[in-house]
Coordinates of C-alpha atoms in Angstrom, one line a residue:
M10 CA -15.4 41.7 -85.9
T11 CA -12.2 39.8 -86.1
T12 CA -8.7 40.7 -87.0
A13 CA -6.4 38.8 -89.5
T14 CA -3.2 37.2 -88.1
G15 CA -1.9 35.5 -91.2
E16 CA -3.0 32.1 -89.7
G17 CA -6.8 32.6 -89.5
T18 CA -8.5 35.3 -87.4
R19 CA -8.3 36.4 -83.7
R20 CA -11.3 37.9 -81.7
L21 CA -11.1 40.8 -79.5
G22 CA -10.4 39.9 -75.9
E23 CA -8.0 37.0 -76.8
A24 CA -4.4 37.3 -75.6
P25 CA -1.8 38.0 -78.4
D26 CA 0.0 35.1 -79.8
P27 CA 3.3 35.0 -77.7
G28 CA 5.2 34.0 -80.9
L29 CA 4.3 37.4 -82.4
L30 CA 5.8 39.4 -79.5
D31 CA 9.4 40.6 -79.2
D32 CA 11.6 40.1 -76.1
A33 CA 10.4 43.5 -74.7
E34 CA 6.7 42.7 -75.0
R35 CA 7.1 39.4 -73.1
I36 CA 9.2 41.1 -70.3
G37 CA 8.0 40.6 -66.7
V38 CA 7.4 43.6 -64.3
D39 CA 10.5 43.1 -62.2
E40 CA 12.7 42.4 -65.2
R41 CA 11.3 45.6 -66.8
R42 CA 11.9 47.7 -63.7
A43 CA 15.6 46.5 -63.5
L44 CA 16.2 47.3 -67.2
Q45 CA 14.6 50.7 -66.7
L46 CA 16.8 51.6 -63.8
I47 CA 20.0 50.7 -65.7
R48 CA 18.9 52.6 -68.7
L49 CA 17.6 55.6 -66.6
K50 CA 20.9 56.0 -64.9
E51 CA 22.8 56.0 -68.2
S52 CA 20.3 58.5 -69.7
L53 CA 20.5 60.9 -66.8
R54 CA 24.3 60.9 -66.9
H55 CA 24.4 61.3 -70.6
A56 CA 22.1 64.3 -70.4
Y57 CA 24.0 65.8 -67.6
E58 CA 27.5 65.4 -69.2
H59 CA 26.5 66.6 -72.8
V60 CA 23.6 69.1 -72.6
P61 CA 24.4 72.4 -70.7
H62 CA 20.7 73.0 -70.0
Y63 CA 20.5 69.8 -68.0
R64 CA 23.7 70.3 -66.1
R65 CA 22.5 73.8 -65.1
A66 CA 18.9 72.5 -64.2
F67 CA 20.2 69.6 -62.2
D68 CA 22.7 71.7 -60.3
A69 CA 20.1 74.3 -59.6
A70 CA 17.8 71.5 -58.2
G71 CA 20.6 70.1 -56.0
V72 CA 20.6 66.8 -57.8
H73 CA 23.2 64.6 -59.6
P74 CA 22.8 61.6 -61.8
D75 CA 24.4 59.5 -59.0
D76 CA 21.5 60.4 -56.7
C77 CA 19.2 58.2 -58.7
R78 CA 19.5 54.8 -57.0
E79 CA 15.9 53.7 -57.7
L80 CA 13.2 54.6 -60.1
A81 CA 11.4 56.6 -57.5
D82 CA 14.4 58.9 -57.2
L83 CA 13.5 60.3 -60.6
A84 CA 10.8 62.5 -58.9
R85 CA 13.7 64.6 -57.4
F86 CA 14.9 65.8 -60.8
P87 CA 13.6 68.9 -62.5
T88 CA 11.0 68.6 -65.3
T89 CA 11.6 69.8 -68.9
S90 CA 9.1 71.9 -70.7
K91 CA 8.6 73.0 -74.3
A92 CA 9.8 76.5 -73.5
D93 CA 13.1 74.9 -72.5
L94 CA 13.5 73.5 -75.9
R95 CA 12.5 76.7 -77.4
E96 CA 15.0 78.6 -75.3
N97 CA 17.8 76.3 -76.7
Y98 CA 16.8 76.6 -80.3
P99 CA 17.9 75.2 -82.6
F100 CA 20.4 72.5 -81.3
G101 CA 21.2 73.4 -77.7
M102 CA 19.5 70.3 -76.4
F103 CA 21.5 68.0 -78.5
A104 CA 23.8 65.5 -76.5
V105 CA 26.0 64.5 -79.6
P106 CA 28.0 66.6 -82.0
R107 CA 25.7 67.8 -84.8
E108 CA 27.7 65.6 -87.3
Q109 CA 26.4 62.5 -85.7
V110 CA 22.8 63.6 -86.1
R111 CA 21.1 62.0 -89.1
R112 CA 17.9 63.7 -89.1
V113 CA 16.0 66.7 -87.5
H114 CA 12.3 67.3 -87.1
A115 CA 10.6 70.4 -85.7
S116 CA 7.1 71.8 -84.7
S117 CA 5.4 74.4 -86.8
G118 CA 6.4 77.2 -84.5
T119 CA 3.1 78.9 -84.9
T120 CA 3.2 80.1 -81.2
G121 CA 6.9 80.9 -81.0
R122 CA 10.1 79.4 -82.0
P123 CA 9.7 75.8 -83.2
T124 CA 11.0 73.0 -81.1
V125 CA 13.7 71.1 -82.7
V126 CA 14.5 67.3 -82.2
G127 CA 17.3 65.3 -83.6
Y128 CA 18.1 61.5 -84.0
T129 CA 21.3 59.5 -84.4
E130 CA 21.4 56.5 -86.6
R131 CA 20.7 54.4 -83.5
D132 CA 17.8 56.6 -82.6
L133 CA 16.2 56.2 -86.0
D134 CA 16.5 52.5 -85.7
A135 CA 15.0 52.5 -82.2
W136 CA 12.1 54.6 -83.4
A137 CA 11.4 52.4 -86.4
T138 CA 11.5 49.4 -84.0
V139 CA 8.8 50.8 -81.6
V140 CA 6.6 51.9 -84.4
A141 CA 6.9 48.5 -86.1
R142 CA 5.9 47.0 -82.6
S143 CA 3.0 49.4 -82.5
I144 CA 1.7 48.5 -85.9
R145 CA 1.9 44.7 -85.1
A146 CA 0.2 45.4 -81.7
A147 CA -2.6 47.0 -83.8
G148 CA -3.0 43.8 -85.8
G149 CA -0.7 44.7 -88.8
R150 CA 1.6 42.0 -90.3
P151 CA 4.5 41.8 -92.7
G152 CA 3.2 41.9 -96.2
D153 CA 0.4 44.2 -95.4
V154 CA -0.3 47.3 -97.5
L155 CA -0.3 50.3 -95.3
H156 CA -1.9 53.6 -96.5
N157 CA 0.0 56.5 -94.7
A158 CA -1.9 59.7 -94.7
Y159 CA 0.0 61.2 -91.9
G160 CA 1.8 64.5 -93.0
Y161 CA 5.4 64.1 -94.2
G162 CA 8.1 66.7 -93.5
L163 CA 9.1 68.3 -90.3
F164 CA 6.1 66.9 -88.6
T165 CA 7.3 63.4 -87.1
G166 CA 4.0 61.6 -88.0
G167 CA 4.6 60.7 -91.7
L168 CA 8.2 59.6 -91.6
G169 CA 7.9 57.9 -88.2
A170 CA 5.1 55.8 -89.5
H171 CA 6.7 55.2 -92.7
Y172 CA 10.0 53.7 -91.5
G173 CA 8.1 51.7 -88.8
A174 CA 5.9 50.1 -91.3
E175 CA 8.8 49.3 -93.5
K176 CA 10.6 47.8 -90.5
L177 CA 7.8 45.5 -89.9
G178 CA 7.7 44.4 -93.5
C179 CA 4.7 46.3 -94.9
T180 CA 4.3 47.8 -98.3
V181 CA 3.9 51.5 -97.6
V182 CA 1.7 53.9 -99.7
P183 CA 3.2 57.4 -98.7
V184 CA 0.2 59.4 -99.6
S185 CA 0.5 62.1 -96.8
G186 CA -2.4 64.4 -96.1
G187 CA -4.6 66.4 -98.4
M188 CA -5.9 65.6 -101.8
T189 CA -8.9 63.8 -100.2
P190 CA -10.5 62.5 -103.5
R191 CA -7.1 60.9 -104.4
Q192 CA -7.1 59.4 -100.9
V193 CA -10.2 57.4 -101.8
Q194 CA -9.0 56.6 -105.2
L195 CA -5.7 55.0 -103.9
I196 CA -7.5 53.1 -101.1
T197 CA -9.9 51.8 -103.7
D198 CA -7.1 50.8 -106.3
F199 CA -4.3 49.7 -104.0
R200 CA -6.5 47.9 -101.5
P201 CA -4.5 48.7 -98.3
R202 CA -5.4 46.7 -95.2
I203 CA -4.1 49.3 -92.8
V204 CA -4.5 53.1 -92.7
M205 CA -2.6 55.5 -90.5
V206 CA -3.9 59.0 -90.1
T207 CA -5.3 61.5 -87.6
P208 CA -8.8 60.5 -86.6
S209 CA -10.4 63.8 -87.6
Y210 CA -9.0 63.5 -91.2
M211 CA -10.1 59.9 -91.4
L212 CA -13.7 61.2 -90.9
T213 CA -13.1 63.6 -93.9
V214 CA -12.0 60.7 -96.0
I215 CA -15.1 58.6 -95.0
D216 CA -17.2 61.6 -96.0
E217 CA -15.6 61.6 -99.3
F218 CA -16.2 57.9 -99.8
E219 CA -19.8 58.6 -99.4
A220 CA -19.8 61.7 -101.6
Q221 CA -18.5 59.6 -104.4
G222 CA -21.2 57.1 -103.8
I223 CA -19.0 54.5 -102.5
D224 CA -19.9 52.6 -99.3
P225 CA -16.9 52.9 -97.0
R226 CA -17.6 49.6 -95.5
T227 CA -16.8 48.0 -98.7
S228 CA -13.1 49.1 -98.7
S229 CA -10.3 46.8 -98.2
L230 CA -9.3 48.6 -94.9
E231 CA -9.4 46.4 -91.7
I232 CA -7.3 48.4 -89.3
G233 CA -7.1 52.2 -88.6
I234 CA -4.2 53.4 -86.4
F235 CA -5.2 56.9 -85.4
G236 CA -3.2 59.4 -83.3
A237 CA -1.7 62.9 -83.1
E238 CA -4.8 64.3 -81.4
P239 CA -7.2 63.3 -78.5
W240 CA -10.3 61.3 -79.7
T241 CA -13.1 59.7 -77.8
E242 CA -14.6 56.3 -77.6
Q243 CA -17.6 57.7 -79.4
M244 CA -15.4 58.6 -82.3
R245 CA -14.1 55.1 -82.3
R246 CA -17.6 53.7 -82.7
E247 CA -18.4 56.2 -85.3
M248 CA -15.3 55.1 -87.4
E249 CA -15.8 51.4 -86.8
E250 CA -19.4 51.5 -87.8
R251 CA -19.0 53.7 -90.8
L252 CA -15.7 51.9 -92.1
D253 CA -16.0 48.4 -90.6
I254 CA -12.4 48.4 -89.2
H255 CA -10.8 48.0 -86.0
A256 CA -9.9 51.6 -84.8
V257 CA -6.9 51.8 -82.4
D258 CA -5.0 54.5 -80.8
I259 CA -1.2 55.3 -81.2
Y260 CA 0.5 57.9 -79.0
G261 CA 3.7 59.9 -79.4
L262 CA 5.1 63.3 -79.5
S263 CA 8.1 64.7 -81.3
E264 CA 9.9 65.8 -78.1
V265 CA 10.1 62.4 -76.8
M266 CA 10.5 60.4 -80.0
G267 CA 7.4 60.8 -82.5
P268 CA 4.7 58.2 -82.9
G269 CA 5.3 54.9 -81.3
V270 CA 5.7 55.8 -77.7
A271 CA 2.5 53.8 -76.8
Q272 CA 0.1 51.8 -78.6
E273 CA -3.3 50.3 -78.1
C274 CA -3.5 46.6 -78.6
V275 CA -6.2 45.4 -81.0
E276 CA -7.0 42.4 -78.8
T277 CA -8.2 44.6 -75.9
K278 CA -8.6 48.2 -77.0
D279 CA -8.4 49.2 -73.4
G280 CA -5.7 52.0 -73.4
L281 CA -2.2 52.3 -74.8
H282 CA 0.6 50.1 -73.6
I283 CA 3.7 52.2 -73.1
W284 CA 7.0 50.8 -74.6
E285 CA 8.6 51.1 -71.2
D286 CA 11.9 49.6 -72.4
H287 CA 12.5 52.9 -74.2
F288 CA 10.3 55.5 -72.3
Y289 CA 9.6 55.8 -68.6
P290 CA 6.3 57.4 -67.7
E291 CA 5.1 59.4 -64.6
V292 CA 1.8 61.3 -64.0
I293 CA 2.1 64.4 -62.1
D294 CA -0.3 67.0 -60.6
P295 CA -0.1 69.7 -63.3
V296 CA -0.2 72.5 -60.6
T297 CA 2.1 71.2 -57.8
G298 CA 4.3 68.8 -59.9
E299 CA 3.8 66.0 -57.4
V300 CA 4.0 62.4 -58.7
L301 CA 0.6 60.9 -58.5
P302 CA -0.1 57.2 -57.5
Q303 CA -1.0 54.8 -60.4
G304 CA -4.8 55.2 -61.4
E305 CA -4.9 59.0 -60.6
V306 CA -5.5 61.4 -63.4
G307 CA -2.8 64.1 -64.1
E308 CA -0.3 65.3 -66.5
L309 CA 1.8 62.7 -68.4
V310 CA 5.6 63.2 -68.1
F311 CA 8.2 61.1 -70.0
T312 CA 11.9 60.4 -69.6
S313 CA 13.7 58.9 -72.5
L314 CA 15.8 55.8 -71.6
T315 CA 17.6 55.1 -74.9
K316 CA 17.9 58.3 -76.9
E317 CA 21.3 59.5 -77.9
A318 CA 20.9 62.6 -80.0
M319 CA 18.4 64.4 -77.7
P320 CA 17.6 62.7 -74.4
V321 CA 14.7 64.3 -72.4
V322 CA 14.3 64.2 -68.6
R323 CA 10.8 64.4 -67.3
Y324 CA 9.4 66.1 -70.3
R325 CA 5.9 67.6 -69.5
T326 CA 3.6 66.5 -72.3
R327 CA 0.6 68.6 -71.2
D328 CA -1.5 65.5 -71.9
L329 CA -4.0 64.3 -69.4
T330 CA -4.3 60.7 -68.6
R331 CA -3.6 58.0 -66.0
L332 CA -1.4 54.9 -65.7
L333 CA -2.9 51.5 -65.3
P334 CA -1.5 47.9 -65.1
G335 CA -0.7 46.1 -68.4
T336 CA -3.2 43.7 -69.9
A337 CA -2.5 42.4 -73.4
R338 CA 1.3 43.1 -72.5
P339 CA 1.3 42.6 -68.8
G340 CA 4.9 43.7 -68.3
M341 CA 4.2 47.1 -69.7
R342 CA 1.9 49.6 -68.0
R343 CA -1.0 51.3 -70.0
M344 CA -1.9 54.8 -70.3
E345 CA -5.6 55.7 -70.6
K346 CA -6.6 57.4 -73.8
V347 CA -5.7 61.1 -73.6
T348 CA -8.8 63.0 -72.3
G349 CA -7.4 66.4 -73.3
R350 CA -4.4 68.7 -72.8
T351 CA -3.8 71.2 -70.1
D352 CA -3.1 73.7 -72.9
D353 CA -6.3 73.1 -74.8
M354 CA -8.5 73.4 -71.8
I355 CA -11.1 76.2 -72.1
I356 CA -11.8 78.1 -68.9
L357 CA -15.2 79.5 -69.5
R358 CA -16.7 81.6 -66.7
G359 CA -14.6 79.8 -64.3
V360 CA -15.6 76.3 -65.6
N361 CA -12.9 74.0 -67.2
L362 CA -14.1 72.5 -70.5
F363 CA -12.2 70.2 -73.0
P364 CA -13.1 69.7 -76.7
T365 CA -13.3 65.9 -76.0
Q366 CA -16.2 66.5 -73.6
V367 CA -18.1 68.3 -76.4
E368 CA -17.2 65.6 -78.9
E369 CA -18.8 62.8 -76.7
I370 CA -22.0 64.8 -76.5
V371 CA -22.2 65.6 -80.2
L372 CA -21.5 62.0 -81.3
R373 CA -24.4 60.6 -79.2
T374 CA -26.9 63.2 -80.4
P375 CA -29.0 61.9 -83.3
G376 CA -28.8 63.9 -86.6
L377 CA -25.4 65.6 -85.8
S378 CA -22.3 64.8 -87.6
P379 CA -18.7 64.5 -85.9
H380 CA -17.7 67.8 -87.5
F381 CA -17.9 70.6 -85.0
R382 CA -16.0 73.7 -83.9
L383 CA -15.8 75.7 -80.7
V384 CA -16.1 79.5 -81.2
L385 CA -15.1 81.7 -78.3
S386 CA -16.3 85.4 -78.2
T387 CA -16.9 88.2 -75.9
R388 CA -20.3 89.5 -75.0
G389 CA -20.2 92.5 -72.8
R390 CA -17.6 91.7 -70.1
L391 CA -18.1 87.9 -70.3
D392 CA -16.7 85.2 -72.5
A393 CA -19.2 83.2 -74.5
L394 CA -18.9 79.9 -76.4
T395 CA -20.9 78.8 -79.4
I396 CA -20.7 75.2 -80.6
E397 CA -21.0 75.0 -84.3
V398 CA -21.9 71.5 -85.5
E399 CA -22.8 70.1 -89.0
A400 CA -26.1 68.2 -89.5
R401 CA -25.8 64.7 -91.0
P402 CA -27.0 64.5 -94.6
D403 CA -30.1 62.7 -93.5
C404 CA -31.0 65.1 -90.7
P405 CA -34.4 66.8 -91.5
A406 CA -34.6 70.5 -91.0
E407 CA -37.2 70.1 -88.1
R408 CA -34.6 68.1 -86.3
R409 CA -31.8 70.7 -86.1
G410 CA -33.4 72.9 -83.4
P411 CA -34.2 70.0 -80.9
A412 CA -30.6 68.6 -81.6
A413 CA -29.0 71.9 -80.7
A414 CA -31.1 72.0 -77.6
E415 CA -30.1 68.6 -76.6
V416 CA -26.4 69.4 -76.9
A417 CA -26.8 72.6 -75.0
T418 CA -28.6 70.8 -72.2
A419 CA -26.1 68.0 -72.0
V420 CA -23.1 70.5 -71.8
K421 CA -24.9 72.3 -69.0
D422 CA -25.7 69.0 -67.2
T423 CA -22.2 67.5 -67.5
V424 CA -19.8 70.4 -67.6
G425 CA -21.9 73.0 -65.7
V426 CA -21.7 75.9 -68.1
S427 CA -24.2 77.5 -70.5
V428 CA -23.4 77.4 -74.2
D429 CA -25.0 78.3 -77.5
V430 CA -25.3 75.6 -80.2
A431 CA -25.7 76.2 -83.9
V432 CA -26.5 73.4 -86.2
V433 CA -25.1 74.2 -89.7
D434 CA -25.3 72.7 -93.1
Q435 CA -23.0 69.8 -94.2
D436 CA -19.7 70.7 -95.5
T437 CA -19.8 74.1 -93.8
L438 CA -16.9 73.8 -91.4
P439 CA -13.2 73.6 -92.2
R440 CA -12.0 70.0 -92.8
S441 CA -8.8 68.7 -91.1
V442 CA -5.9 67.3 -93.2
G443 CA -3.5 67.0 -90.2
K444 CA -3.9 67.9 -86.5
L445 CA -7.4 69.2 -86.0
Q446 CA -7.9 72.7 -84.6
R447 CA -11.2 72.7 -82.9
L448 CA -11.0 76.1 -81.4
L449 CA -11.6 79.5 -82.9
D450 CA -10.9 82.2 -80.5
Q451 CA -12.6 85.6 -81.3
R452 CA -12.4 87.2 -77.9
K453 CA -11.5 90.8 -77.5
R454 CA -8.2 91.1 -75.7

């Protein structure tokens, strides 16, 4: 498979054309660190002087912005959590007068008060810049038609992708999520080269292509930029084979900026390069808070380096990953694809299990589709887990029992816990139109 560059094609594994990179992407490691230290000092001072929460937190920890003399000193500063944002709802974390805020986004607030984030004019321009850089790193080019099926509204995905694509010079089709048959119609009629959407919803769209009797591989799509939820290498292969595209990962979260914090480069597909001129990453032990060495898996933490409206200091993302040296962009470190979140981890009879572990097993089991759900229940005094997974359309009835047994055995062998597996009919489980909810918790409390 090759990817278009506007001047022929480029094969995977080749270095990106230096002429397509901006100054930040060409930066060397030493130059990047020097720039980060300057911006980190400014950001810490900005937060301390203008956000009462940070002044209190720094003072309580016995640190001051002047104590940051090198990048490693950041480890002395307190972390920020989603709870801190909720306690300062709605605008208590803003570092500029509300009149200077040009846009606000917010989480759904389904588990409490929503988390609110704000952007100045300069913040919006920086956000569009890193998203444009991300789309270009994925193989997008000015003039491409981009089908944007991320949700618009308070969720940052839709508008973040939209303005970044326009900044790059793409023609944006702002479809948002839902109306799956129309997604297929518009892709067929408008012939976009790029799609941006959650990976789970892309699978739903692929299913709809096939339901309409259209081979997804005949579509105009060449690049899929997928994010907003963890997804595995098995899912990448599933989408690339069924749709004949390059499937690449984009990472972001609203509390730090939105989409565009890090991006997988189409040349290598080996993890996401973090745009470190705007975001400083750390990986910490999620229990002790200790900063871990490069290469060790832990919880990802970000400090913003350029945000005006709402700087964040050592924000705990709850995402599990590790930091690695840069490849396609050597001056920028990579983060491994997120393997799970500390808050979506299931503890079943003392064993830790992540939905992505189940996904890997399901997708390599013949006869089973990528659509599955984890159902937690209580049996007697113990928790129990049932994996409900849809059969593929061509899966014969006699294959379902053996497939279920293979999944149960693989979970027992790799994770170390016994589960039940139910193979159900196609189109039985709820479909995702945004962030996927894999878990149904029916336990008695």
